[in-house]
């Protein structure tokens, strides 16, 4: 009973805050460095949206960074974010999508 009550409270809180994690179907990938403030900020937004994402921590790994850059059209800064294998860009690009109301529809697209 306590568990179901907690889920009801969580659903009510999500609705109050405009969060709809149940709608997220996209495959989200993010390349990060562990201490990068922009990476942390991008992950916080994804977490806030209730997104399950795959994180590639590439701290000091030149091979992984080269692979990321190849996928990201030559961009070597972190984070680099992909939704359904489409390059979104970095932290500022992610927040811009959200501010324009374009992030949630992308997250709702099936993988």
Tab-separated table of N, CA and C in Angstrom:
chain	number	residue	atom	x	y	z
A	1	UNK	N	0.828	-1.194	0.000
A	1	UNK	CA	0.000	0.000	0.000
A	1	UNK	C	0.872	1.257	0.000
A	2	UNK	N	1.929	1.254	0.779
A	2	UNK	CA	2.811	2.407	0.834
A	2	UNK	C	3.447	2.653	-0.527
A	3	UNK	N	3.844	1.582	-1.223
A	3	UNK	CA	4.479	1.740	-2.532
A	3	UNK	C	3.509	2.365	-3.523
A	4	UNK	N	2.279	1.871	-3.593
A	4	UNK	CA	1.331	2.440	-4.553
A	4	UNK	C	0.998	3.892	-4.203
A	5	UNK	N	0.942	4.221	-2.935
A	5	UNK	CA	0.686	5.594	-2.520
A	5	UNK	C	1.841	6.500	-2.969
A	6	UNK	N	3.084	5.996	-2.845
A	6	UNK	CA	4.237	6.767	-3.290
A	6	UNK	C	4.191	7.013	-4.786
A	7	UNK	N	3.796	5.995	-5.570
A	7	UNK	CA	3.694	6.173	-7.016
A	7	UNK	C	2.600	7.177	-7.370
A	8	UNK	N	1.500	7.166	-6.656
A	8	UNK	CA	0.430	8.133	-6.896
A	8	UNK	C	0.933	9.536	-6.586
A	9	UNK	N	1.668	9.679	-5.489
A	9	UNK	CA	2.220	10.995	-5.136
A	9	UNK	C	3.235	11.448	-6.186
A	10	UNK	N	4.062	10.516	-6.660
A	10	UNK	CA	5.056	10.859	-7.676
A	10	UNK	C	4.372	11.266	-8.976
A	11	UNK	N	3.345	10.528	-9.380
A	11	UNK	CA	2.592	10.898	-10.587
A	11	UNK	C	1.972	12.283	-10.436
A	12	UNK	N	1.403	12.556	-9.277
A	12	UNK	CA	0.790	13.867	-9.042
A	12	UNK	C	1.850	14.967	-9.093
A	13	UNK	N	2.993	14.708	-8.505
A	13	UNK	CA	4.081	15.689	-8.525
A	13	UNK	C	4.578	15.910	-9.952
A	14	UNK	N	4.746	14.820	-10.710
A	14	UNK	CA	5.169	14.952	-12.107
A	14	UNK	C	4.167	15.782	-12.904
A	15	UNK	N	2.890	15.535	-12.719
A	15	UNK	CA	1.873	16.308	-13.432
A	15	UNK	C	1.908	17.773	-13.026
A	16	UNK	N	2.059	18.028	-11.739
A	16	UNK	CA	2.123	19.400	-11.241
A	16	UNK	C	3.313	20.148	-11.843
A	17	UNK	N	4.440	19.454	-11.994
A	17	UNK	CA	5.658	20.067	-12.512
A	17	UNK	C	5.755	20.010	-14.038
A	18	UNK	N	4.769	19.382	-14.671
A	18	UNK	CA	4.783	19.293	-16.125
A	18	UNK	C	5.753	18.256	-16.658
A	19	UNK	N	6.116	17.297	-15.835
A	19	UNK	CA	7.028	16.226	-16.246
A	19	UNK	C	6.211	15.037	-16.715
A	20	UNK	N	6.647	14.429	-17.807
A	20	UNK	CA	5.945	13.259	-18.345
A	20	UNK	C	6.956	12.203	-18.785
A	21	UNK	N	7.674	11.605	-17.817
A	21	UNK	CA	8.708	10.635	-18.181
A	21	UNK	C	8.160	9.410	-18.912
A	22	UNK	N	6.887	9.110	-18.734
A	22	UNK	CA	6.303	7.942	-19.397
A	22	UNK	C	6.216	8.128	-20.909
A	23	UNK	N	6.312	9.345	-21.382
A	23	UNK	CA	6.242	9.627	-22.824
A	23	UNK	C	7.582	9.427	-23.523
A	24	UNK	N	8.673	9.394	-22.763
A	24	UNK	CA	9.998	9.294	-23.359
A	24	UNK	C	10.234	7.914	-23.944
A	25	UNK	N	10.473	7.863	-25.253
A	25	UNK	CA	10.733	6.598	-25.924
A	25	UNK	C	12.044	6.625	-26.700
A	26	UNK	N	12.626	7.786	-26.848
A	26	UNK	CA	13.815	7.944	-27.681
A	26	UNK	C	15.046	7.304	-27.040
A	27	UNK	N	15.983	6.950	-27.894
A	27	UNK	CA	17.289	6.488	-27.448
A	27	UNK	C	18.186	7.722	-27.336
A	28	UNK	N	18.616	8.039	-26.120
A	28	UNK	CA	19.422	9.232	-25.876
A	28	UNK	C	20.816	8.799	-25.429
A	29	UNK	N	21.824	9.385	-26.081
A	29	UNK	CA	23.219	9.108	-25.749
A	29	UNK	C	23.915	10.432	-25.485
A	30	UNK	N	24.825	10.426	-24.516
A	30	UNK	CA	25.559	11.645	-24.188
A	30	UNK	C	27.009	11.275	-23.870
A	31	UNK	N	27.917	11.982	-24.524
A	31	UNK	CA	29.352	11.843	-24.267
A	31	UNK	C	29.742	12.903	-23.258
A	32	UNK	N	30.432	12.489	-22.203
A	32	UNK	CA	30.742	13.409	-21.115
A	32	UNK	C	32.163	13.244	-20.594
A	33	UNK	N	32.575	14.260	-19.845
A	33	UNK	CA	33.700	14.180	-18.928
A	33	UNK	C	33.085	14.305	-17.547
A	34	UNK	N	33.611	13.560	-16.613
A	34	UNK	CA	33.006	13.459	-15.291
A	34	UNK	C	32.854	14.796	-14.579
A	35	UNK	N	33.823	15.693	-14.689
A	35	UNK	CA	33.785	16.940	-13.928
A	35	UNK	C	33.370	18.141	-14.768
A	36	UNK	N	32.955	17.925	-15.986
A	36	UNK	CA	32.566	19.014	-16.883
A	36	UNK	C	31.235	19.620	-16.423
A	37	UNK	N	31.210	20.925	-16.096
A	37	UNK	CA	29.960	21.534	-15.623
A	37	UNK	C	28.859	21.537	-16.687
A	38	UNK	N	29.210	21.639	-17.959
A	38	UNK	CA	28.197	21.608	-19.009
A	38	UNK	C	27.608	20.205	-19.148
A	39	UNK	N	28.442	19.190	-18.945
A	39	UNK	CA	27.958	17.807	-18.969
A	39	UNK	C	26.980	17.566	-17.824
A	40	UNK	N	27.349	18.046	-16.660
A	40	UNK	CA	26.491	17.887	-15.482
A	40	UNK	C	25.165	18.599	-15.707
A	41	UNK	N	25.224	19.797	-16.257
A	41	UNK	CA	24.004	20.577	-16.516
A	41	UNK	C	23.108	19.871	-17.536
A	42	UNK	N	23.696	19.314	-18.593
A	42	UNK	CA	22.915	18.595	-19.608
A	42	UNK	C	22.275	17.346	-19.010
A	43	UNK	N	23.037	16.611	-18.209
A	43	UNK	CA	22.493	15.405	-17.585
A	43	UNK	C	21.372	15.758	-16.607
A	44	UNK	N	21.491	16.896	-15.917
A	44	UNK	CA	20.428	17.313	-14.998
A	44	UNK	C	19.121	17.577	-15.739
A	45	UNK	N	19.213	18.208	-16.905
A	45	UNK	CA	17.996	18.448	-17.683
A	45	UNK	C	17.385	17.129	-18.136
A	46	UNK	N	18.218	16.221	-18.620
A	46	UNK	CA	17.709	14.914	-19.050
A	46	UNK	C	17.092	14.173	-17.864
A	47	UNK	N	17.766	14.225	-16.728
A	47	UNK	CA	17.224	13.583	-15.535
A	47	UNK	C	15.882	14.210	-15.160
A	48	UNK	N	15.806	15.543	-15.193
A	48	UNK	CA	14.582	16.245	-14.842
A	48	UNK	C	13.429	15.816	-15.752
A	49	UNK	N	13.741	15.579	-17.021
A	49	UNK	CA	12.721	15.143	-17.975
A	49	UNK	C	12.385	13.661	-17.816
A	50	UNK	N	13.110	12.959	-16.944
A	50	UNK	CA	12.867	11.533	-16.724
A	50	UNK	C	13.427	10.651	-17.822
A	51	UNK	N	14.471	11.112	-18.483
A	51	UNK	CA	15.045	10.385	-19.613
A	51	UNK	C	16.045	9.343	-19.122
A	52	UNK	N	15.895	8.115	-19.615
A	52	UNK	CA	16.925	7.103	-19.429
A	52	UNK	C	17.909	7.295	-20.576
A	53	UNK	N	19.150	7.597	-20.259
A	53	UNK	CA	20.125	7.852	-21.311
A	53	UNK	C	21.366	7.003	-21.102
A	54	UNK	N	22.091	6.820	-22.188
A	54	UNK	CA	23.370	6.117	-22.141
A	54	UNK	C	24.460	7.168	-22.083
A	55	UNK	N	25.300	7.061	-21.076
A	55	UNK	CA	26.389	8.013	-20.909
A	55	UNK	C	27.708	7.340	-21.254
A	56	UNK	N	28.475	8.014	-22.093
A	56	UNK	CA	29.824	7.568	-22.431
A	56	UNK	C	30.792	8.535	-21.766
A	57	UNK	N	31.447	8.071	-20.712
A	57	UNK	CA	32.428	8.902	-20.004
A	57	UNK	C	33.758	8.736	-20.725
A	58	UNK	N	34.217	9.807	-21.361
A	58	UNK	CA	35.400	9.700	-22.212
A	58	UNK	C	36.605	10.442	-21.634
A	59	UNK	N	36.614	10.671	-20.355
A	59	UNK	CA	37.720	11.384	-19.689
A	59	UNK	C	39.074	10.818	-20.113
A	60	UNK	N	39.858	11.627	-20.823
A	60	UNK	CA	41.214	11.239	-21.178
A	60	UNK	C	41.339	10.112	-22.186
A	61	UNK	N	40.237	9.672	-22.790
A	61	UNK	CA	40.260	8.564	-23.748
A	61	UNK	C	40.217	9.139	-25.164
A	62	UNK	N	41.393	9.282	-25.780
A	62	UNK	CA	41.477	9.897	-27.110
A	62	UNK	C	40.746	9.094	-28.180
A	63	UNK	N	40.762	7.776	-28.082
A	63	UNK	CA	40.066	6.942	-29.060
A	63	UNK	C	38.564	7.209	-28.988
A	64	UNK	N	38.023	7.227	-27.766
A	64	UNK	CA	36.590	7.490	-27.586
A	64	UNK	C	36.242	8.908	-28.031
A	65	UNK	N	37.122	9.856	-27.749
A	65	UNK	CA	36.861	11.243	-28.157
A	65	UNK	C	36.856	11.363	-29.678
A	66	UNK	N	37.743	10.646	-30.348
A	66	UNK	CA	37.754	10.644	-31.809
A	66	UNK	C	36.486	10.016	-32.377
A	67	UNK	N	36.013	8.949	-31.741
A	67	UNK	CA	34.757	8.320	-32.175
A	67	UNK	C	33.594	9.282	-31.996
A	68	UNK	N	33.568	9.982	-30.860
A	68	UNK	CA	32.531	10.981	-30.616
A	68	UNK	C	32.584	12.066	-31.680
A	69	UNK	N	33.777	12.581	-31.967
A	69	UNK	CA	33.937	13.658	-32.945
A	69	UNK	C	33.477	13.215	-34.329
A	70	UNK	N	33.743	11.973	-34.652
A	70	UNK	CA	33.287	11.453	-35.943
A	70	UNK	C	31.757	11.467	-36.029
A	71	UNK	N	31.097	11.077	-34.961
A	71	UNK	CA	29.631	11.090	-34.921
A	71	UNK	C	29.083	12.508	-34.868
A	72	UNK	N	29.848	13.429	-34.250
A	72	UNK	CA	29.368	14.784	-33.979
A	72	UNK	C	29.858	15.787	-35.023
A	73	UNK	N	30.080	15.333	-36.228
A	73	UNK	CA	30.488	16.227	-37.321
A	73	UNK	C	31.733	17.032	-36.983
A	74	UNK	N	32.693	16.396	-36.311
A	74	UNK	CA	33.960	17.034	-35.996
A	74	UNK	C	34.006	17.774	-34.673
A	75	UNK	N	32.888	17.913	-34.004
A	75	UNK	CA	32.892	18.625	-32.712
A	75	UNK	C	33.566	17.765	-31.655
A	76	UNK	N	34.511	18.362	-30.949
A	76	UNK	CA	35.300	17.620	-29.971
A	76	UNK	C	35.025	18.059	-28.527
A	77	UNK	N	34.160	19.039	-28.344
A	77	UNK	CA	33.830	19.490	-26.990
A	77	UNK	C	32.788	18.555	-26.382
A	78	UNK	N	32.746	18.548	-25.064
A	78	UNK	CA	31.728	17.762	-24.369
A	78	UNK	C	30.803	18.709	-23.619
A	79	UNK	N	29.560	18.317	-23.453
A	79	UNK	CA	28.970	17.061	-23.913
A	79	UNK	C	28.592	17.128	-25.390
A	80	UNK	N	28.431	15.961	-25.972
A	80	UNK	CA	27.808	15.821	-27.289
A	80	UNK	C	26.633	14.883	-27.081
A	81	UNK	N	25.475	15.293	-27.568
A	81	UNK	CA	24.226	14.596	-27.273
A	81	UNK	C	23.587	14.127	-28.569
A	82	UNK	N	23.064	12.907	-28.526
A	82	UNK	CA	22.390	12.303	-29.672
A	82	UNK	C	21.028	11.793	-29.222
A	83	UNK	N	20.008	12.075	-30.024
A	83	UNK	CA	18.673	11.534	-29.776
A	83	UNK	C	18.298	10.723	-31.007
A	84	UNK	N	18.038	9.438	-30.782
A	84	UNK	CA	17.739	8.509	-31.877
A	84	UNK	C	18.806	8.598	-32.974
A	85	UNK	N	20.049	8.600	-32.526
A	85	UNK	CA	21.228	8.605	-33.396
A	85	UNK	C	21.382	9.897	-34.203
A	86	UNK	N	20.598	10.912	-33.892
A	86	UNK	CA	20.723	12.209	-34.558
A	86	UNK	C	21.468	13.153	-33.620
A	87	UNK	N	22.497	13.802	-34.149
A	87	UNK	CA	23.311	14.703	-33.348
A	87	UNK	C	22.501	15.949	-32.982
A	88	UNK	N	22.398	16.213	-31.689
A	88	UNK	CA	21.678	17.380	-31.184
A	88	UNK	C	22.642	18.534	-30.951
A	89	UNK	N	23.843	18.204	-30.479
A	89	UNK	CA	24.832	19.223	-30.157
A	89	UNK	C	25.241	19.107	-28.716
A	90	UNK	N	25.570	20.238	-28.112
A	90	UNK	CA	26.035	20.262	-26.731
A	90	UNK	C	24.965	20.714	-25.759
A	91	UNK	N	25.402	21.119	-24.597
A	91	UNK	CA	24.505	21.528	-23.517
A	91	UNK	C	23.617	22.694	-23.926
A	92	UNK	N	24.218	23.743	-24.489
A	92	UNK	CA	23.428	24.911	-24.885
A	92	UNK	C	22.390	24.545	-25.942
A	93	UNK	N	22.758	23.660	-26.852
A	93	UNK	CA	21.817	23.228	-27.889
A	93	UNK	C	20.641	22.462	-27.276
A	94	UNK	N	20.939	21.628	-26.282
A	94	UNK	CA	19.893	20.871	-25.604
A	94	UNK	C	18.919	21.813	-24.893
A	95	UNK	N	19.461	22.795	-24.185
A	95	UNK	CA	18.611	23.749	-23.475
A	95	UNK	C	17.830	24.631	-24.451
A	96	UNK	N	18.422	24.943	-25.594
A	96	UNK	CA	17.705	25.724	-26.595
A	96	UNK	C	16.514	24.936	-27.139
A	97	UNK	N	16.734	23.650	-27.435
A	97	UNK	CA	15.625	22.804	-27.883
A	97	UNK	C	14.504	22.797	-26.854
A	98	UNK	N	14.884	22.667	-25.588
A	98	UNK	CA	13.891	22.648	-24.525
A	98	UNK	C	13.147	23.979	-24.449
A	99	UNK	N	13.875	25.076	-24.521
A	99	UNK	CA	13.263	26.405	-24.452
A	99	UNK	C	12.315	26.678	-25.603
A	100	UNK	N	12.584	26.087	-26.761
A	100	UNK	CA	11.726	26.255	-27.932
A	100	UNK	C	10.571	25.258	-27.950
A	101	UNK	N	10.510	24.387	-26.929
A	101	UNK	CA	9.443	23.386	-26.870
A	101	UNK	C	9.645	22.239	-27.847
A	102	UNK	N	10.869	22.045	-28.324
A	102	UNK	CA	11.140	21.003	-29.320
A	102	UNK	C	11.794	19.752	-28.732
A	103	UNK	N	12.229	19.801	-27.468
A	103	UNK	CA	12.904	18.670	-26.875
A	103	UNK	C	11.941	17.524	-26.572
A	104	UNK	N	10.860	17.823	-25.881
A	104	UNK	CA	9.937	16.750	-25.482
A	104	UNK	C	9.365	15.994	-26.665
A	105	UNK	N	8.981	16.656	-27.767
A	105	UNK	CA	8.527	15.870	-28.925
A	105	UNK	C	9.593	14.926	-29.471
A	106	UNK	N	10.840	15.351	-29.430
A	106	UNK	CA	11.933	14.471	-29.885
A	106	UNK	C	12.110	13.294	-28.932
A	107	UNK	N	11.975	13.568	-27.646
A	107	UNK	CA	12.116	12.487	-26.665
A	107	UNK	C	10.973	11.484	-26.767
A	108	UNK	N	9.836	11.914	-27.285
A	108	UNK	CA	8.670	11.035	-27.406
A	108	UNK	C	8.734	10.154	-28.651
A	109	UNK	N	9.646	10.455	-29.583
A	109	UNK	CA	9.763	9.643	-30.796
A	109	UNK	C	10.357	8.290	-30.444
A	110	UNK	N	9.744	7.211	-30.962
A	110	UNK	CA	10.292	5.861	-30.667
A	110	UNK	C	11.705	5.705	-31.230
A	111	UNK	N	12.495	4.927	-30.553
A	111	UNK	CA	13.892	4.682	-30.983
A	111	UNK	C	13.928	3.898	-32.294
